[in-house]
Amino acid sequence: QEDWAMARALKYDDHTRDIPLIALMTNNSQEARGAALQAGVDELHGKPVDFGRLLQQIDALAAPEAPAAASE
């Protein structure tokens, strides 16, 4: 589907594949959700959008990863 062409392009590009993608969807059907996830979308939100939850997910996805433990 061309609806998710940009998400696929971002996820297949070495320079952008690690950027988290959050989709705000008007069509919240299982088929639409499956297509978004298959295209590489990390998080989905249907209408009505729970902005508190959305902001929590943005914060979680934008937070730097914890440094790897040093091997002894």
Tab-separated table of C-alpha atoms in Angstrom:
chain	number	residue	atom	x	y	z
A	1	GLN	CA	0.000	0.000	0.000
A	2	GLU	CA	1.202	3.465	-0.807
A	3	ASP	CA	-0.333	4.783	2.431
A	4	TRP	CA	2.729	3.613	4.347
A	5	ALA	CA	5.422	4.167	1.700
A	6	MET	CA	7.178	6.874	3.747
A	7	ALA	CA	7.279	4.707	6.882
A	8	ARG	CA	8.783	1.828	4.876
A	9	ALA	CA	11.320	4.153	3.247
A	10	LEU	CA	12.417	5.519	6.637
A	11	LYS	CA	12.737	2.040	8.169
A	12	TYR	CA	14.720	0.613	5.222
A	13	ASP	CA	17.212	3.483	5.087
A	14	ASP	CA	20.364	2.953	7.174
A	15	HIS	CA	20.393	6.633	8.203
A	16	THR	CA	16.801	6.775	9.465
A	17	ARG	CA	15.832	3.233	10.500
A	18	ASP	CA	16.339	3.933	14.212
A	19	ILE	CA	13.987	6.939	14.261
A	20	PRO	CA	10.806	5.890	16.109
A	21	LEU	CA	7.593	6.321	14.116
A	22	ILE	CA	4.269	7.065	15.794
A	23	ALA	CA	1.134	6.975	13.645
A	24	LEU	CA	-2.037	8.925	14.435
A	25	MET	CA	-4.744	7.020	12.587
A	26	THR	CA	-8.330	7.822	11.651
A	27	ASN	CA	-8.908	4.248	10.465
A	28	ASN	CA	-8.420	2.112	13.554
A	29	SER	CA	-9.340	-1.235	11.954
A	30	GLN	CA	-7.202	-4.338	12.477
A	31	GLU	CA	-6.301	-4.264	8.776
A	32	ALA	CA	-5.101	-0.654	8.942
A	33	ARG	CA	-3.180	-1.294	12.163
A	34	GLY	CA	-1.549	-4.376	10.642
A	35	ALA	CA	-0.486	-2.440	7.549
A	36	ALA	CA	1.063	0.296	9.713
A	37	LEU	CA	2.980	-2.186	11.851
A	38	GLN	CA	4.133	-4.110	8.785
A	39	ALA	CA	5.462	-0.837	7.339
A	40	GLY	CA	7.595	-0.310	10.452
A	41	VAL	CA	5.492	2.022	12.595
A	42	ASP	CA	6.526	1.652	16.245
A	43	GLU	CA	3.408	2.979	18.000
A	44	LEU	CA	-0.198	3.506	16.901
A	45	HIS	CA	-2.893	5.870	18.158
A	46	GLY	CA	-6.464	5.881	16.922
A	47	LYS	CA	-9.051	8.584	17.357
A	48	PRO	CA	-9.741	9.970	19.832
A	49	VAL	CA	-6.081	10.454	20.678
A	50	ASP	CA	-5.139	10.114	24.339
A	51	PHE	CA	-2.617	12.957	24.414
A	52	GLY	CA	-1.286	12.017	27.845
A	53	ARG	CA	-0.445	8.511	26.592
A	54	LEU	CA	0.962	9.937	23.340
A	55	LEU	CA	3.297	12.285	25.229
A	56	GLN	CA	4.433	9.437	27.491
A	57	GLN	CA	5.311	7.349	24.444
A	58	ILE	CA	7.161	10.230	22.814
A	59	ASP	CA	9.166	10.749	26.013
A	60	ALA	CA	9.939	7.020	26.245
A	61	LEU	CA	10.991	6.743	22.603
A	62	ALA	CA	13.066	9.935	22.730
A	63	ALA	CA	14.890	9.020	25.958
A	64	PRO	CA	18.494	8.024	25.459
A	65	GLU	CA	19.186	4.359	26.000
A	66	ALA	CA	20.962	3.353	29.184
A	67	PRO	CA	24.679	2.778	28.645
A	68	ALA	CA	25.707	-0.852	28.322
A	69	ALA	CA	27.206	-2.351	31.468
A	70	ALA	CA	30.974	-2.553	31.375
A	71	SER	CA	32.269	-6.073	31.158
A	72	GLU	CA	34.579	-7.161	33.942
